[in-house]
Amino acid sequence: MLAECYLEASKNRDSTFTLMASIIRLQNKDGSVSYQAQVRLKRDGKLLLNESRSFLAAGVGIHA
């Protein structure tokens, strides 16, 4: 979804696009670690896409 949206947005050279991404480390109540990835795409200051996903560190092979 994000890649398709960004490719479509990049075709329009008259607009200014900003792609922002972040990954946040979270400590769960049970002591396990998870991560939240967030991506935002803006065009001319207006939000086009705001996507967020959470995942456990163990699920992607990260040793916290």
Coordinates of C-alpha atoms in Angstrom, one line a residue:
M1 CA 0.0 0.0 0.0
L2 CA 2.7 2.5 1.0
A3 CA 4.9 1.8 -2.0
E4 CA 2.0 2.2 -4.4
C5 CA 0.9 5.4 -2.8
Y6 CA 4.4 6.8 -2.9
L7 CA 5.0 5.8 -6.5
E8 CA 1.7 7.4 -7.6
A9 CA 2.5 10.6 -5.6
S10 CA 6.0 10.9 -7.1
K11 CA 4.5 11.1 -10.7
N12 CA 3.1 14.5 -9.9
R13 CA 6.2 16.9 -10.0
D14 CA 4.1 20.0 -9.2
S15 CA 3.6 19.0 -5.6
T16 CA 6.0 18.6 -2.7
F17 CA 5.9 15.2 -1.0
T18 CA 7.3 14.4 2.4
L19 CA 7.8 10.8 3.6
M20 CA 8.4 10.3 7.3
A21 CA 9.1 7.0 9.1
S22 CA 9.9 6.0 12.7
I23 CA 10.3 2.9 14.7
I24 CA 9.6 3.0 18.5
R25 CA 10.7 0.4 21.0
L26 CA 7.9 -0.4 23.6
Q27 CA 8.1 -2.3 26.9
N28 CA 5.0 -4.4 27.5
K29 CA 3.5 -5.0 30.9
D30 CA 4.7 -8.6 30.9
G31 CA 8.3 -7.4 30.3
S32 CA 8.5 -8.4 26.6
V33 CA 9.6 -5.9 24.0
S34 CA 7.6 -4.9 21.0
Y35 CA 8.2 -2.3 18.3
Q36 CA 5.8 0.1 16.6
A37 CA 6.6 1.3 13.0
Q38 CA 4.9 4.4 11.7
V39 CA 4.9 5.8 8.2
R40 CA 3.4 9.1 7.1
L41 CA 3.2 10.6 3.6
K42 CA 2.2 14.2 3.1
R43 CA 1.6 16.2 -0.1
D44 CA 1.8 20.0 0.1
G45 CA 1.4 19.7 3.9
K46 CA -1.7 17.6 3.8
L47 CA -1.6 14.0 5.2
L48 CA -2.2 11.4 2.5
L49 CA -1.2 8.3 4.4
N50 CA -0.7 7.4 8.1
E51 CA 0.1 3.7 8.6
S52 CA 1.2 2.1 11.9
R53 CA 2.1 -1.5 12.7
S54 CA 3.2 -3.2 15.9
F55 CA 5.3 -6.4 16.1
L56 CA 7.1 -8.4 18.8
A57 CA 10.9 -8.4 18.8
A58 CA 11.0 -12.2 18.9
G59 CA 8.9 -12.4 15.8
V60 CA 11.5 -10.7 13.7
G61 CA 14.6 -12.2 15.3
I62 CA 15.6 -9.2 17.4
H63 CA 17.1 -10.0 20.8
A64 CA 16.2 -7.3 23.2

